[in-house]
PDB file of C-alpha atoms in Angstrom:
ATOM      1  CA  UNK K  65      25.009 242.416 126.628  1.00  0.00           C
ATOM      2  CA  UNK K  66      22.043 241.174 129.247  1.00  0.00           C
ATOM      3  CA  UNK K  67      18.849 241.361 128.776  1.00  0.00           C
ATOM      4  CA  UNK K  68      18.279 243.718 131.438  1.00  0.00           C
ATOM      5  CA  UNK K  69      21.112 246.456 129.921  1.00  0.00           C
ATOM      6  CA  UNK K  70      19.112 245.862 126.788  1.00  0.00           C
ATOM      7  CA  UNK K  71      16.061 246.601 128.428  1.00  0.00           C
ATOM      8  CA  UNK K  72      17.549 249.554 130.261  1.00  0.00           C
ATOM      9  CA  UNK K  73      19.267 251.022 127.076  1.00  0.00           C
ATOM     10  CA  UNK K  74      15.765 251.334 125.546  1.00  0.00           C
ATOM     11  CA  UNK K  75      13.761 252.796 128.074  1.00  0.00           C
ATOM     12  CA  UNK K  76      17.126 255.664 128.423  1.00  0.00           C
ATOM     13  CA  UNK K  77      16.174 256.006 124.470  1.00  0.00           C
ATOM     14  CA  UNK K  78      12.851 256.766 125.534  1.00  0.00           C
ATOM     15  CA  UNK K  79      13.122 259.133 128.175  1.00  0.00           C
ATOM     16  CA  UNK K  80      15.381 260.977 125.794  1.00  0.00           C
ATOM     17  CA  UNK K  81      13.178 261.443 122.842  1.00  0.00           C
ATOM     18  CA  UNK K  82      10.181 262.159 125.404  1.00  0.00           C
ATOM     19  CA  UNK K  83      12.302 265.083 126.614  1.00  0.00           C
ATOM     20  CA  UNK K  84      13.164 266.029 123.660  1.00  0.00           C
ATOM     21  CA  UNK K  85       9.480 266.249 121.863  1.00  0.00           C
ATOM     22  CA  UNK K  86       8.391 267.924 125.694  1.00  0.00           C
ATOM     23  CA  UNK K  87      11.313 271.071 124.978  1.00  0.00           C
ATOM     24  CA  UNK K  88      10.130 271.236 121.079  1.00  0.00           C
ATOM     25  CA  UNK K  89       6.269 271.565 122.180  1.00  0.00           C
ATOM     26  CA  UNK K  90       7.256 274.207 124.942  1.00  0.00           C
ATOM     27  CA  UNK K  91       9.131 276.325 122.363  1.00  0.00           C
ATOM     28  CA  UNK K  92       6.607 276.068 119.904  1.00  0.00           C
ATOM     29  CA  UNK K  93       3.787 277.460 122.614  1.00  0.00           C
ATOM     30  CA  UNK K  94       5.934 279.746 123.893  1.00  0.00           C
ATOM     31  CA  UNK K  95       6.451 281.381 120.623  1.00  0.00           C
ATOM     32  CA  UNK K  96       3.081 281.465 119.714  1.00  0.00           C
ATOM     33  CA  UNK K  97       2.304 283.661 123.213  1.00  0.00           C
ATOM     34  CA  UNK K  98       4.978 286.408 122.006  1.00  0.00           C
ATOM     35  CA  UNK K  99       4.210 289.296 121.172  1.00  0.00           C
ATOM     36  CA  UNK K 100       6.480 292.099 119.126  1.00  0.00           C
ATOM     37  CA  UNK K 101       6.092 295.304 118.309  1.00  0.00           C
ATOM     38  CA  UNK K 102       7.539 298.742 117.446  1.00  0.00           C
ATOM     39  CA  UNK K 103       6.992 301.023 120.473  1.00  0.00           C
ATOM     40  CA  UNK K 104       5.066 304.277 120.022  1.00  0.00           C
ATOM     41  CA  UNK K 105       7.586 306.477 121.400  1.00  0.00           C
ATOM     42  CA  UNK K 106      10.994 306.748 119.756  1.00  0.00           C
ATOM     43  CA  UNK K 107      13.753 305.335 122.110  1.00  0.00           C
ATOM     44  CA  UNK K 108      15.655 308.564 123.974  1.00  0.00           C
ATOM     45  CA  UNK K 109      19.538 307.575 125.086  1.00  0.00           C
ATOM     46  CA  UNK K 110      20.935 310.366 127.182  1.00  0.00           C
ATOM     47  CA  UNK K 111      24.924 309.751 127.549  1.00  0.00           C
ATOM     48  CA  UNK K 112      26.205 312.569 129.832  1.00  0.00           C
ATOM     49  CA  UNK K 113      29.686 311.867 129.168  1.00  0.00           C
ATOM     50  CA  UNK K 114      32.482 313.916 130.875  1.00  0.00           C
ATOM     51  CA  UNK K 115      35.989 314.096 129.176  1.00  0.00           C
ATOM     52  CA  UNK K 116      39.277 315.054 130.871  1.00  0.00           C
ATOM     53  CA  UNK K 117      42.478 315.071 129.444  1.00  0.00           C
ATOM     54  CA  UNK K 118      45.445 315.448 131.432  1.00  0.00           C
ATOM     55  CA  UNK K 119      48.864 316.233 129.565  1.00  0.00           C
ATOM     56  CA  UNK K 120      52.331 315.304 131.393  1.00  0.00           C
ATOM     57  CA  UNK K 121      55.124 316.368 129.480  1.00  0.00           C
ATOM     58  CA  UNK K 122      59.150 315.804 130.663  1.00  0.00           C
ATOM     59  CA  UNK K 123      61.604 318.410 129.330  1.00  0.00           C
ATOM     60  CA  UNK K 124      65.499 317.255 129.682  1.00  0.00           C
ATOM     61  CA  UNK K 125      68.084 320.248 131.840  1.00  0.00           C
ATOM     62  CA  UNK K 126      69.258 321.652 128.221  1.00  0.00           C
ATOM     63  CA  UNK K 127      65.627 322.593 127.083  1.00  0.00           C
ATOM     64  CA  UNK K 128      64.003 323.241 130.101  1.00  0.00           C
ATOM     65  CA  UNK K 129      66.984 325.888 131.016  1.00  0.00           C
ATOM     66  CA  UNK K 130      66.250 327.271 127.667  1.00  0.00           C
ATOM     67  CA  UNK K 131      62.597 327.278 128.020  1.00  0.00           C
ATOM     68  CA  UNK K 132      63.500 329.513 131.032  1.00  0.00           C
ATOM     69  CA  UNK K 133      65.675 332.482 129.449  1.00  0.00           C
ATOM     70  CA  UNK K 134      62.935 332.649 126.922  1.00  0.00           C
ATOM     71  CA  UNK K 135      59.452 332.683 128.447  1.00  0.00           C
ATOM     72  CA  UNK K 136      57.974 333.985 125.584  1.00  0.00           C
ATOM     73  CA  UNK K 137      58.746 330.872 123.123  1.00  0.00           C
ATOM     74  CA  UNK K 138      55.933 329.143 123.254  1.00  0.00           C
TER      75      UNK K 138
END
């Protein structure tokens, strides 16, 4: 290797661990400014949930023939 890739391999190093020490110091202030806590109110959910449930059935000839001399079978 040159010199100069020397050179530019170290100041690459650098730049890196100054980003890296800038991201750790701006998560470790941002922290700090957060604040948490419980709300006064308890939290309301409304689900307005509407069900529908729609049955097909398929009778064959023999027991739909049969279903018909006897209406009262079911």
């Amino acid at each position: 290797m040159t010199m100069m890739e020397l050179t530019k391999q170290k100041r690459q190093s650098r730049w890196r661990t100054m980003k890296r020490v800038t991201v750790i110091l701006l998560a470790g202030g941002t922290c700090a400014c957060v604040n948490v806590s419980a709300p006064d109110k308890p939290i309301v959910i409304n689900l307005n949930i509407n069900v529908t449930q729609e049955v097909v059935y398929r009778l064959d000839g023999e027991a739909k023939s049969l279903i018909k001399q006897n209406p009262g079978i079911f």
